[in-house]
């Protein structure tokens, strides 16, 4: 895949440097202040101003959690991560070259959270009512060329009740300026690339030619994953087919010989490069797009097929935020998550409940992740920005969303909404049926190659009296039920045309909600909140959702290995999980979301009685304490409620080593051991990546651990660490996984939690050596040398 990345970078450089289309990065050099108060300070994009704010504890007359929505007495900020809402003011002084006068100039925002106004030289030129979707503004006539201009952005998160989770705030995605000729250019997201039978490619393009009587030619190249050109032709567009801002078929069913098919383990990507030519052969404009050659099918008898074979979706559904970084959409942080999820057997992500960044989709293309691409939560003003009624803006967001992502092979299904049945204020008072039909009709104007659904919970209108599926379930292409997988068999018998997808599965019931489905017939499932996140707290001082199998710093909790055991059945797994406390039920939308408190260390009180689980996909497990066998137990594979979970009670703790040994057919296939550690004597710093680019945006995650004299992490270490950076980089976030901590994320210090902490550095633009110093009152200072590499 290195070759294709090189080709993409080369083409982007060509586009940026060409005289026809110029793309200028505006991520660097903004000034910011909160609520238009205080001094301006420099910030670079991506930037989330909400993550910088102090925690706000619930008032005495508020519930400290997000659970009692019906009584309207929930905490004002529990859903929003206990961060105060506000307005972020951004400004940039920008001098366009005098030579650009006469060109078409666009301000391009990939998103501004949550609603926003954009001004140029004091004049309102545009904005957004729903910050998850990108937009462009034609500022050709608003700029002074060769002179200083002031670009201002006012991002607002204050609308009451405008989100059920932590959204972040501000310029959290990329910003750029795009220039093209005025008379002849490609439109926004201009290419539509489809494939058939894993070898035929068709391409349409949307462009403008304002020159009367001038013919249009389009030069097309298709470049394969090895960088070789496999198609190269110039197509004359007949005048009678040309209309402004309408897609025109350019190539139909051109055959790619010996195609390299995009798949989960071989995510091969092709590139289309398109040039808009004038009659004299000069290039007026050019663009490029990635795509993959693959087929997708859905059906009630098999669920989902990729390239003709049954594939089960095994994934998660989370919000768009990135832990300690908040909503700032750093590609490296997204990549880190995707690689970790793939390591634990996931092949699928649902973008609940809004479009993620374009970089996220590109990375899913790169790593072979299957995406259910979701546009909205509920179709109301409250849940889509809060600024204007939903009916006034959805028709602009559907095309932008679909056209942005339709060429990505990772996107296999469109989802228009989530849990609509729970809101009585849906348009047209018919539980979303009419609104779904309207949106789907518009969506399919831009892409008819994928099916369309919404995630439903509950699956019926009335929780107590209705037994039939909800009206929406009767008209969506896929029947996507949150949590209610137990209705798949009955609904399937009544309506044999239905194809089922568990669009959210709860972590509490992990295992049964997988094994109790007919895996041969369903599409698959997405575990809700697999990674802890800010917002939707179930009780102060917890700052957000804490029921995931990965903590907010991306450290796996013991239950992550249960998921891995059935998501990667081909890889023998065993892992010890000691139950520290039994959880009381926490009801959330009628679903118990509580997980037992578990850990996987062996520093306990002498003589205490331990209850534990060994998570395994092997036939049986033997447990040994300091080399002495405590017994051998079978994996209850015939019981879906207990499968891959072997329980052990009454284990008397003694210092030393506890080991689980897994067997298949009497042979050892996997081991996991935990040991009693000594006192922490030092800290070690481990960079989590070997490549760090001096591009101004790339991140370096450094894991800090307190270890004993044998180099073992000491889980009880909670010492405070101080971080200092020398060189062309800066700290953008710190974390530890402790969701109850009152420490801020945007600072230079952090207490260890479970013996660990995380510091995240943002690169500057100068290739050089960066030094990270980690100091503490308890340990000797550790110096870590990191190399910032040339692009």
Coordinates of N, CA and C in Angstrom, one line a residue, residues 168-278:
X168 N -17.7 18.7 20.9 CA -16.6 19.6 20.6 C -17.1 20.9 20.0
X169 N -16.2 21.8 19.7 CA -16.6 23.1 19.1 C -15.4 23.7 18.4
X170 N -15.8 24.4 17.2 CA -14.8 25.2 16.5 C -14.4 24.6 15.2
X171 N -13.2 25.0 14.8 CA -12.6 24.6 13.5 C -11.9 23.2 13.7
X172 N -12.7 22.2 13.8 CA -12.2 20.9 14.2 C -11.8 20.0 13.0
X173 N -12.1 20.5 11.8 CA -11.6 19.8 10.6 C -10.9 20.8 9.7
X174 N -10.4 20.2 8.6 CA -9.6 21.0 7.7 C -10.3 22.2 7.0
X175 N -9.5 23.2 6.8 CA -9.9 24.4 6.1 C -8.9 24.7 4.9
X176 N -9.4 25.1 3.8 CA -8.5 25.4 2.7 C -9.2 26.4 1.8
X177 N -8.4 27.0 0.9 CA -8.9 27.9 -0.2 C -8.6 27.2 -1.5
X178 N -9.6 27.2 -2.3 CA -9.5 26.5 -3.7 C -9.7 27.6 -4.7
X179 N -8.8 27.6 -5.7 CA -9.0 28.6 -6.8 C -9.0 27.8 -8.1
X180 N -9.9 28.2 -9.0 CA -10.1 27.6 -10.4 C -10.4 28.8 -11.3
X181 N -10.3 28.5 -12.6 CA -10.8 29.4 -13.6 C -12.3 29.7 -13.4
X182 N -12.7 30.9 -13.8 CA -14.2 31.2 -13.6 C -15.0 30.6 -14.7
X183 N -14.4 30.4 -15.9 CA -15.3 30.0 -17.0 C -15.4 28.5 -17.2
X184 N -14.5 27.7 -16.6 CA -14.5 26.3 -16.9 C -13.8 25.5 -15.7
X185 N -14.6 24.7 -15.0 CA -14.1 24.1 -13.8 C -15.0 22.9 -13.4
X186 N -14.4 22.0 -12.6 CA -15.1 20.9 -12.0 C -15.9 21.5 -10.8
X187 N -17.1 20.9 -10.6 CA -17.9 21.3 -9.4 C -17.4 20.6 -8.2
X188 N -18.0 20.9 -7.1 CA -17.6 20.2 -5.8 C -17.9 18.7 -5.8
X189 N -17.0 17.9 -5.3 CA -17.1 16.5 -5.3 C -17.6 16.0 -6.7
X190 N -16.8 16.3 -7.8 CA -17.3 16.2 -9.1 C -17.4 14.8 -9.7
X191 N -16.6 13.9 -9.2 CA -16.5 12.5 -9.9 C -17.4 11.5 -9.2
X192 N -18.1 10.7 -10.0 CA -18.9 9.6 -9.5 C -18.4 8.3 -10.2
X193 N -17.7 7.4 -9.4 CA -17.1 6.3 -10.0 C -17.8 5.0 -9.5
X194 N -18.2 4.2 -10.4 CA -18.9 2.9 -10.0 C -18.2 1.8 -10.7
X195 N -18.3 0.6 -10.1 CA -17.7 -0.6 -10.6 C -18.8 -1.7 -10.7
X196 N -18.5 -2.6 -11.6 CA -19.4 -3.7 -11.9 C -18.7 -5.0 -12.2
X197 N -19.1 -6.1 -11.6 CA -18.6 -7.4 -11.8 C -17.1 -7.5 -11.5
X198 N -16.6 -6.6 -10.6 CA -15.2 -6.6 -10.2 C -14.2 -6.4 -11.4
X199 N -14.7 -5.7 -12.4 CA -13.7 -5.5 -13.5 C -14.1 -4.3 -14.4
X200 N -15.4 -3.9 -14.4 CA -15.8 -2.8 -15.2 C -16.0 -1.5 -14.4
X201 N -15.5 -0.4 -14.9 CA -15.5 0.9 -14.3 C -16.3 1.9 -15.1
X202 N -17.2 2.7 -14.5 CA -17.9 3.8 -15.1 C -17.6 5.0 -14.3
X203 N -17.5 6.2 -15.1 CA -17.2 7.4 -14.5 C -18.1 8.5 -15.0
X204 N -18.7 9.3 -14.1 CA -19.4 10.5 -14.5 C -18.7 11.7 -13.8
X205 N -18.9 12.9 -14.4 CA -18.3 14.1 -13.9 C -19.3 15.2 -13.9
X206 N -19.2 16.1 -12.9 CA -20.0 17.3 -12.9 C -19.0 18.5 -13.1
X207 N -19.3 19.3 -14.1 CA -18.4 20.4 -14.4 C -19.2 21.6 -15.0
X208 N -18.6 22.7 -15.2 CA -19.2 23.9 -15.7 C -18.3 24.4 -16.9
X209 N -19.0 24.7 -18.0 CA -18.3 25.3 -19.2 C -19.2 26.5 -19.5
X210 N -18.7 27.7 -19.2 CA -19.5 28.9 -19.5 C -19.2 29.5 -20.8
X211 N -18.3 28.9 -21.6 CA -17.9 29.4 -22.9 C -18.9 28.9 -24.0
X212 N -19.7 29.8 -24.5 CA -20.6 29.4 -25.5 C -19.9 29.0 -26.8
X213 N -20.3 27.8 -27.3 CA -19.8 27.3 -28.5 C -18.5 26.6 -28.4
X214 N -17.9 26.6 -27.2 CA -16.6 25.9 -27.0 C -16.9 24.4 -26.5
X215 N -16.3 23.5 -27.2 CA -16.5 22.1 -26.9 C -15.7 21.8 -25.6
X216 N -16.0 20.7 -25.0 CA -15.4 20.3 -23.8 C -14.8 18.9 -24.0
X217 N -13.5 18.7 -23.6 CA -12.9 17.4 -23.6 C -12.4 17.1 -22.2
X218 N -12.5 15.9 -21.8 CA -12.1 15.4 -20.5 C -11.0 14.3 -20.7
X219 N -9.8 14.6 -20.2 CA -8.8 13.6 -20.2 C -8.9 12.8 -18.9
X220 N -8.9 11.5 -19.0 CA -9.1 10.6 -17.9 C -7.9 9.6 -17.8
X221 N -7.4 9.4 -16.6 CA -6.4 8.4 -16.3 C -6.9 7.6 -15.2
X222 N -6.8 6.3 -15.2 CA -7.0 5.4 -14.1 C -5.6 4.8 -13.7
X223 N -5.2 4.9 -12.5 CA -3.9 4.5 -12.0 C -4.1 3.4 -11.0
X224 N -3.5 2.3 -11.2 CA -3.7 1.1 -10.4 C -2.9 1.2 -9.0
X225 N -3.1 0.3 -8.1 CA -2.4 0.3 -6.8 C -0.9 0.3 -6.9
X226 N -0.3 -0.1 -8.0 CA 1.1 -0.1 -8.1 C 1.7 1.2 -8.8
X227 N 0.7 2.1 -9.1 CA 1.1 3.4 -9.7 C 1.2 3.3 -11.2
X228 N 0.7 2.2 -11.8 CA 0.7 2.1 -13.3 C -0.6 2.6 -13.9
X229 N -0.5 3.3 -15.0 CA -1.7 3.7 -15.7 C -2.3 2.6 -16.5
X230 N -3.6 2.3 -16.1 CA -4.3 1.2 -16.8 C -5.4 1.7 -17.7
X231 N -5.6 3.0 -17.7 CA -6.6 3.6 -18.7 C -6.1 5.0 -18.9
X232 N -6.1 5.4 -20.2 CA -5.7 6.8 -20.5 C -6.4 7.2 -21.8
X233 N -7.3 8.1 -21.7 CA -8.1 8.5 -22.9 C -8.6 9.9 -22.7
X234 N -8.9 10.5 -23.8 CA -9.5 11.8 -23.8 C -10.9 11.7 -24.5
X235 N -11.9 12.2 -23.8 CA -13.3 12.0 -24.3 C -13.9 13.3 -24.6
X236 N -14.5 13.4 -25.8 CA -15.2 14.6 -26.2 C -16.6 14.6 -25.7
X237 N -17.0 15.7 -25.1 CA -18.4 15.8 -24.5 C -19.2 16.6 -25.5
X238 N -20.3 15.9 -26.0 CA -21.1 16.6 -27.0 C -21.9 17.7 -26.3
X239 N -22.1 18.8 -27.1 CA -22.7 19.9 -26.6 C -24.1 19.7 -26.1
X240 N -24.9 18.8 -26.8 CA -26.3 18.7 -26.4 C -26.4 17.9 -25.0
X241 N -25.3 17.3 -24.6 CA -25.3 16.6 -23.3 C -25.0 17.5 -22.1
X242 N -24.5 18.7 -22.4 CA -23.9 19.5 -21.4 C -24.9 20.4 -20.7
X243 N -25.0 20.3 -19.4 CA -25.8 21.3 -18.6 C -24.9 21.6 -17.4
X244 N -25.1 22.8 -16.9 CA -24.3 23.2 -15.8 C -24.7 22.5 -14.5
X245 N -23.7 22.1 -13.7 CA -23.9 21.4 -12.5 C -24.7 20.2 -12.6
X246 N -24.5 19.4 -13.6 CA -25.2 18.1 -13.7 C -24.2 17.1 -14.1
X247 N -24.3 15.9 -13.5 CA -23.4 14.9 -13.8 C -23.5 14.4 -15.3
X248 N -22.4 14.3 -15.9 CA -22.4 13.8 -17.3 C -21.6 12.5 -17.4
X249 N -22.2 11.4 -17.9 CA -21.4 10.2 -18.1 C -20.2 10.4 -19.0
X250 N -19.0 10.0 -18.6 CA -17.8 10.2 -19.3 C -17.3 8.8 -19.9
X251 N -17.3 7.8 -19.0 CA -16.8 6.5 -19.4 C -17.8 5.5 -18.8
X252 N -18.3 4.5 -19.7 CA -19.2 3.5 -19.2 C -18.6 2.1 -19.5
X253 N -18.5 1.4 -18.4 CA -18.1 0.0 -18.4 C -16.8 -0.2 -19.2
X254 N -15.8 0.6 -18.8 CA -14.4 0.3 -19.4 C -13.9 -0.8 -18.5
X255 N -13.2 -1.8 -19.2 CA -12.8 -3.0 -18.5 C -11.3 -2.8 -18.0
X256 N -11.2 -3.1 -16.7 CA -9.8 -3.1 -16.1 C -9.3 -4.6 -16.2
X257 N -8.2 -4.8 -16.9 CA -7.7 -6.1 -17.0 C -6.9 -6.5 -15.8
X258 N -7.0 -7.7 -15.3 CA -6.3 -8.2 -14.1 C -6.5 -7.3 -13.0
X259 N -7.8 -7.0 -12.6 CA -8.1 -6.0 -11.6 C -7.6 -6.5 -10.2
X260 N -7.2 -5.6 -9.4 CA -6.9 -5.9 -8.0 C -8.1 -5.4 -7.1
X261 N -8.7 -6.4 -6.6 CA -10.0 -6.2 -5.9 C -9.8 -5.7 -4.5
X262 N -10.6 -4.7 -4.1 CA -10.6 -4.1 -2.7 C -11.3 -5.1 -1.8
X263 N -10.6 -5.5 -0.7 CA -11.2 -6.5 0.2 C -10.6 -6.1 1.6
X264 N -11.1 -6.9 2.6 CA -10.7 -6.6 4.0 C -9.2 -6.6 4.2
X265 N -8.6 -7.7 3.7 CA -7.1 -7.9 3.9 C -6.3 -7.4 2.8
X266 N -6.9 -7.0 1.7 CA -6.2 -6.5 0.5 C -6.9 -5.3 0.0
X267 N -6.9 -4.2 0.7 CA -7.7 -3.0 0.4 C -7.0 -2.2 -0.7
X268 N -7.0 -2.8 -2.0 CA -6.3 -2.1 -3.1 C -7.2 -0.9 -3.5
X269 N -6.4 0.2 -3.8 CA -7.1 1.4 -4.2 C -6.6 1.9 -5.6
X270 N -7.5 2.3 -6.4 CA -7.1 2.9 -7.7 C -7.4 4.4 -7.6
X271 N -6.9 5.1 -8.6 CA -7.0 6.6 -8.6 C -7.6 7.0 -10.0
X272 N -8.6 7.8 -10.0 CA -9.0 8.5 -11.3 C -8.4 9.9 -11.3
X273 N -7.7 10.3 -12.3 CA -7.3 11.7 -12.5 C -8.0 12.2 -13.7
X274 N -8.7 13.3 -13.5 CA -9.5 13.9 -14.6 C -9.1 15.3 -14.9
X275 N -8.9 15.6 -16.1 CA -8.6 17.0 -16.6 C -9.6 17.5 -17.5
X276 N -10.0 18.8 -17.2 CA -11.0 19.5 -18.1 C -10.2 20.3 -19.1
X277 N -10.3 20.0 -20.4 CA -9.5 20.6 -21.4 C -10.3 21.6 -22.3
X278 N -9.5 22.6 -22.6 CA -10.1 23.6 -23.5 C -9.9 23.1 -25.0

